[in-house]
Short mmCIF file of C-alpha atoms in Angstrom, two decimals:
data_model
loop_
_atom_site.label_atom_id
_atom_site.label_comp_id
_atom_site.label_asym_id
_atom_site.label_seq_id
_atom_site.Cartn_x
_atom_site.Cartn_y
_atom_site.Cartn_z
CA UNK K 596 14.61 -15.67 -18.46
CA UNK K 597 16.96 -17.69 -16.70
CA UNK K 598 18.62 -14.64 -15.11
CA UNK K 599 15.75 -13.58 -13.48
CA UNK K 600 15.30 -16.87 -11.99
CA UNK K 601 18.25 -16.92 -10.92
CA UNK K 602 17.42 -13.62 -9.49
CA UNK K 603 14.23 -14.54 -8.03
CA UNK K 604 15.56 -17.58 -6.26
CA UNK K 605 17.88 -15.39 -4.38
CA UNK K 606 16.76 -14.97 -0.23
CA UNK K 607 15.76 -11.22 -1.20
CA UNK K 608 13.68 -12.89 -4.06
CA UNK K 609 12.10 -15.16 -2.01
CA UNK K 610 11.06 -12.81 0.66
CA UNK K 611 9.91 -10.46 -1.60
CA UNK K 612 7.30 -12.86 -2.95
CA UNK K 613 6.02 -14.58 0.55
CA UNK K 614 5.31 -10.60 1.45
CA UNK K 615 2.34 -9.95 -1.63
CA UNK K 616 0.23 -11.96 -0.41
CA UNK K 617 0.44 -10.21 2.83
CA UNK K 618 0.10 -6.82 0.70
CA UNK K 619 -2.44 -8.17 -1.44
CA UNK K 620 -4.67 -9.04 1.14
CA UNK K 621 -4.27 -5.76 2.73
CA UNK K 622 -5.26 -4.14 -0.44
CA UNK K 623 -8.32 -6.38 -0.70
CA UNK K 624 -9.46 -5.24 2.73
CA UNK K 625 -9.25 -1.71 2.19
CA UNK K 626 -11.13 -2.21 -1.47
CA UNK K 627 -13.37 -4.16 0.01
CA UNK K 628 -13.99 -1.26 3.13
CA UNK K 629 -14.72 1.05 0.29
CA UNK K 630 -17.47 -1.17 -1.68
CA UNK K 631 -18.78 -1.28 1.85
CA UNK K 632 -19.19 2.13 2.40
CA UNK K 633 -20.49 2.70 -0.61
CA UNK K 634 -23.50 0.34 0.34
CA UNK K 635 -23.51 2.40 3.33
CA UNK K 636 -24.28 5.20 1.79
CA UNK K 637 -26.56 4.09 -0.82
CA UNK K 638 -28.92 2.38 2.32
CA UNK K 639 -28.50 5.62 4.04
CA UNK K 640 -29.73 7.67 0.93
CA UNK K 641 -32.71 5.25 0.77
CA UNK K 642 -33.44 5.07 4.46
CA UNK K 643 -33.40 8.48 4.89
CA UNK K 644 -35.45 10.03 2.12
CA UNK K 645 -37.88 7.24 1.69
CA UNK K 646 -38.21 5.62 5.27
CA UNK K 647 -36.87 8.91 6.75
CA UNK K 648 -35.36 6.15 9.20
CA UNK K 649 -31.59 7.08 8.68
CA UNK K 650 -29.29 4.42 9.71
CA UNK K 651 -28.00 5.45 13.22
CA UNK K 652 -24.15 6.01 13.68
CA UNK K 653 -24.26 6.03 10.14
CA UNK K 654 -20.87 9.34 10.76
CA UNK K 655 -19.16 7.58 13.43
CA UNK K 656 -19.10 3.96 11.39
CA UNK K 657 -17.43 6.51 8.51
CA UNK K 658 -15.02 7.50 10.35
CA UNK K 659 -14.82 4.67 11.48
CA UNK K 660 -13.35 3.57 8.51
CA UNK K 661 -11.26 5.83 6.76
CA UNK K 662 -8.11 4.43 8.30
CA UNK K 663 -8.61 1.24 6.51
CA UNK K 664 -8.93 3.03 3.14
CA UNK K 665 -6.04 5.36 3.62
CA UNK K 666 -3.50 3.09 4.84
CA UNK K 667 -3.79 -0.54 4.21
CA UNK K 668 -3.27 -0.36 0.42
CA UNK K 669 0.10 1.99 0.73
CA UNK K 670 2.42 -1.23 0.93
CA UNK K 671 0.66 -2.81 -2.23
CA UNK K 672 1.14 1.08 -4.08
CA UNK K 673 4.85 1.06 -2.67
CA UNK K 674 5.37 -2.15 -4.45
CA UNK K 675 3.70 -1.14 -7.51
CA UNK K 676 5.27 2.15 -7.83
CA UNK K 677 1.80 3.34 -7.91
CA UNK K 678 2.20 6.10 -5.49
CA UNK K 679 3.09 9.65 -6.29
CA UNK K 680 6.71 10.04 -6.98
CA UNK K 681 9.14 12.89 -7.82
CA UNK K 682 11.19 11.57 -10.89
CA UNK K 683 12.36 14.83 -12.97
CA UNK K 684 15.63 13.89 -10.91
CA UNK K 685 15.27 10.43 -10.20
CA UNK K 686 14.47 9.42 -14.15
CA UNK K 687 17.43 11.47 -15.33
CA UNK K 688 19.99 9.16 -13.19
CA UNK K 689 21.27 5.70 -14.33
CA UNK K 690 23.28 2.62 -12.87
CA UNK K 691 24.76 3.95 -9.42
CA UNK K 692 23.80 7.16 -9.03
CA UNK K 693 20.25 5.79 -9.72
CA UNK K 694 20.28 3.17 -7.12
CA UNK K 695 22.06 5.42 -4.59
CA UNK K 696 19.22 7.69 -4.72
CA UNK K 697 16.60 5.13 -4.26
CA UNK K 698 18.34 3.92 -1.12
CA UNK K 699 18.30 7.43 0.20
CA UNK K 700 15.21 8.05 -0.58
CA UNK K 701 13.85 4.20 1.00
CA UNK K 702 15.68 5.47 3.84
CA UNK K 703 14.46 8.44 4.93
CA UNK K 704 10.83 6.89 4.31
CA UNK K 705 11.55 4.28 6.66
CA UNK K 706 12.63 6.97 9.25
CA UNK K 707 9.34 8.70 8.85
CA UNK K 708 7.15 5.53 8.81
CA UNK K 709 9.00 4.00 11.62
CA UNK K 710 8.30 7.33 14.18
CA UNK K 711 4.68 7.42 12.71
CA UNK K 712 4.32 3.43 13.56
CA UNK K 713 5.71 4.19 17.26
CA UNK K 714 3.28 7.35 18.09
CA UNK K 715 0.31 5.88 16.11
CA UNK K 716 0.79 2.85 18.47
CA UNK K 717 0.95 5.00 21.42
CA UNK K 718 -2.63 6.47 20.31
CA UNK K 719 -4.04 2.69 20.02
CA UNK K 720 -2.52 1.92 23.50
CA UNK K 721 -3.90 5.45 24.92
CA UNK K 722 -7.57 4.72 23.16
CA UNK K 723 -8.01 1.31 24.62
CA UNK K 724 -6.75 1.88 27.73
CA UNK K 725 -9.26 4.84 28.55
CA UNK K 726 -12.57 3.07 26.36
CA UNK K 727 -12.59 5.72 23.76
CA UNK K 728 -15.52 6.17 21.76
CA UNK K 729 -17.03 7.66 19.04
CA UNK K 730 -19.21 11.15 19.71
CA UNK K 731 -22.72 10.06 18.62
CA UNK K 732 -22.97 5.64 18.73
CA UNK K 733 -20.05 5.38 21.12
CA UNK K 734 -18.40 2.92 19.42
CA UNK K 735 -15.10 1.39 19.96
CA UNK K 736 -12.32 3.60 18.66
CA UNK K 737 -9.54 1.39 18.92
CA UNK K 738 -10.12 -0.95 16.46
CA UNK K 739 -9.53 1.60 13.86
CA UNK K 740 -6.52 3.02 15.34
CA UNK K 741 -5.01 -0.39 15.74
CA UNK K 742 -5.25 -0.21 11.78
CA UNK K 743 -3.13 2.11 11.60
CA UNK K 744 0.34 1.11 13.16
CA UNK K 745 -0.65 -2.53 11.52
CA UNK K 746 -0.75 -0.49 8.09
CA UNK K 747 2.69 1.00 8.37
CA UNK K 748 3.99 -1.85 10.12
CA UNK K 749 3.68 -3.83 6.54
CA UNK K 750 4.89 -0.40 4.58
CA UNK K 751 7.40 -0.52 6.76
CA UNK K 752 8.87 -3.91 5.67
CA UNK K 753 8.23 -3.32 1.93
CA UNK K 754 10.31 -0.26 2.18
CA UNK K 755 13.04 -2.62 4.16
CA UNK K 756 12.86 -4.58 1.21
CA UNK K 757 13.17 -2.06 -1.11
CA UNK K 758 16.08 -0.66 0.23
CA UNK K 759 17.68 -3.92 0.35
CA UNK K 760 17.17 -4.37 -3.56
CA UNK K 761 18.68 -0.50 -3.87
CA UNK K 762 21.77 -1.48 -1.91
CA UNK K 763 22.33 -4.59 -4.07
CA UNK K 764 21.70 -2.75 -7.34
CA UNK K 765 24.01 -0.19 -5.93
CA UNK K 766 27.01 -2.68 -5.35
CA UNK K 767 26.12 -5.07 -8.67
CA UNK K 768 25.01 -2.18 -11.13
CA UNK K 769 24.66 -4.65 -13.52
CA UNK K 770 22.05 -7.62 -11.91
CA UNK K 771 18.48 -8.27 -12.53
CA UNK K 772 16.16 -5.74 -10.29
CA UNK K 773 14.24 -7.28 -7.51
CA UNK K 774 12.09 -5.91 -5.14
CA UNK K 775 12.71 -2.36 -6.39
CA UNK K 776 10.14 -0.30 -8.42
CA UNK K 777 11.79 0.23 -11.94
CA UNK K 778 10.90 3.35 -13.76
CA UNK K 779 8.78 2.66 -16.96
CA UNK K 780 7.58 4.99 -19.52
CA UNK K 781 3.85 5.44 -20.01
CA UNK K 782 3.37 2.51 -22.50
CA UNK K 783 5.04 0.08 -20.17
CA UNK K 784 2.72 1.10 -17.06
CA UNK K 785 -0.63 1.30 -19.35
CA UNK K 786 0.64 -2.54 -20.12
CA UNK K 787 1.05 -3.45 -16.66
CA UNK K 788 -1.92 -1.69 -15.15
CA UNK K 789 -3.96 -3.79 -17.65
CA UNK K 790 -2.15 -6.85 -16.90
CA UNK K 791 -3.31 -6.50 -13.01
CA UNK K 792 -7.31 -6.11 -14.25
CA UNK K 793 -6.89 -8.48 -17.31
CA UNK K 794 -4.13 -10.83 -16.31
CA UNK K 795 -1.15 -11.18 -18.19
CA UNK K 796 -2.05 -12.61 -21.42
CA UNK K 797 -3.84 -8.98 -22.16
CA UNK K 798 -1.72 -6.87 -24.82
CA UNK K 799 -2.01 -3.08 -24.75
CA UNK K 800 -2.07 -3.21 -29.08
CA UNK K 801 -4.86 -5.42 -28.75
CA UNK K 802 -8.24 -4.91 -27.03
CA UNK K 803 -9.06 -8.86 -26.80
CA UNK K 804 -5.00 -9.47 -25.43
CA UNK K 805 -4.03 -11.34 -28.39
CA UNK K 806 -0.65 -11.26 -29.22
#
């Protein structure tokens, strides 16, 4: 326990924990965009067949927000290791190799997330400065594609953090892991994925997280 302290009070460490909240609150908006249009569509059933008084722009505000949805929770997944990832290689590796991967890999990502930050930003800048609207409501379009750059923008620094946990696990093999996603087998993640709903008192042997 008192390694990872030690590990955790390191400047890596404490950067990595000031950023969740940032993440977390990202997360939250896009969850909470969903439950929202959910609603939406619920009031738009109900308007619709029983009022037949559909709500108008009810499209547009969809699109509207699908950028929120897609992008703001990819940071929080990043740190999570919730996302997608190709490990029949990756899970085979240990100590160096392992880490020197991960770099590579958090490297290239930034490359791509960094040019998709600078031309998403140049489609915000574009939208706002020529009033671009929706097709039906003519609503605002920028707002949503400011979403995106901001999105990325905070991907972008998780993955800077990442990479800088890969390059230290890559030159001290043998340290405690921060800011990295750690490869766990499938009892490990059911455990932590019911930690995050339950809190971390649950136990994955026992349904009322005694332990």
């Amino acid at each position: 326990m008192a390694h990872r302290t030690d590990a955790d009070a390191t400047l890596l460490g404490r950067m990595h924990r000031a950023f969740i909240p940032v993440e977390d609150f990202a997360n939250f908006l896009a969850a909470f965009a969903i439950m929202l249009l959910m609603v939406l569509g619920v009031l738009q059933i109900v308007l619709r067949t029983v009022f037949n008084n559909p709500i108008s722009g009810y499209i547009d505000l969809v699109e509207l927000s699908m950028a929120s949805m897609a992008f703001l929770g990819a940071s929080y997944c990043q740190r999570l290791g919730s996302h997608v990832r190709m490990e029949l290689l990756i899970g085979r590796l240990k100590g160096r190799s392992l880490w020197a991967f991960e770099a590579l890999g958090t490297a290239l990502a930034m490359f791509i997330i960094g040019v998709l930050i600078y031309y998403s930003y140049g489609h915000f800048l574009r939208s706002y400065t020529l009033g671009d609207t929706t097709m039906d409501a003519e609503f605002p379009v920028w707002p949503s594609k400011l979403l995106v750059p901001v999105a990325f923008s905070i991907w972008f620094i998780r993955l800077g953090l990442q990479l800088v946990g890969s390059l230290r696990m890559l030159i001290y093999p043998d340290a405690t892991p921060v800011a990295v996603v750690v490869a766990k087998d499938v009892a490990e993640q059911a455990q932590d994925e019911i930690d995050e709903i339950m809190g971390d008192g649950a136990n994955l042997s026992d349904p009322e997280g005694r332990a």
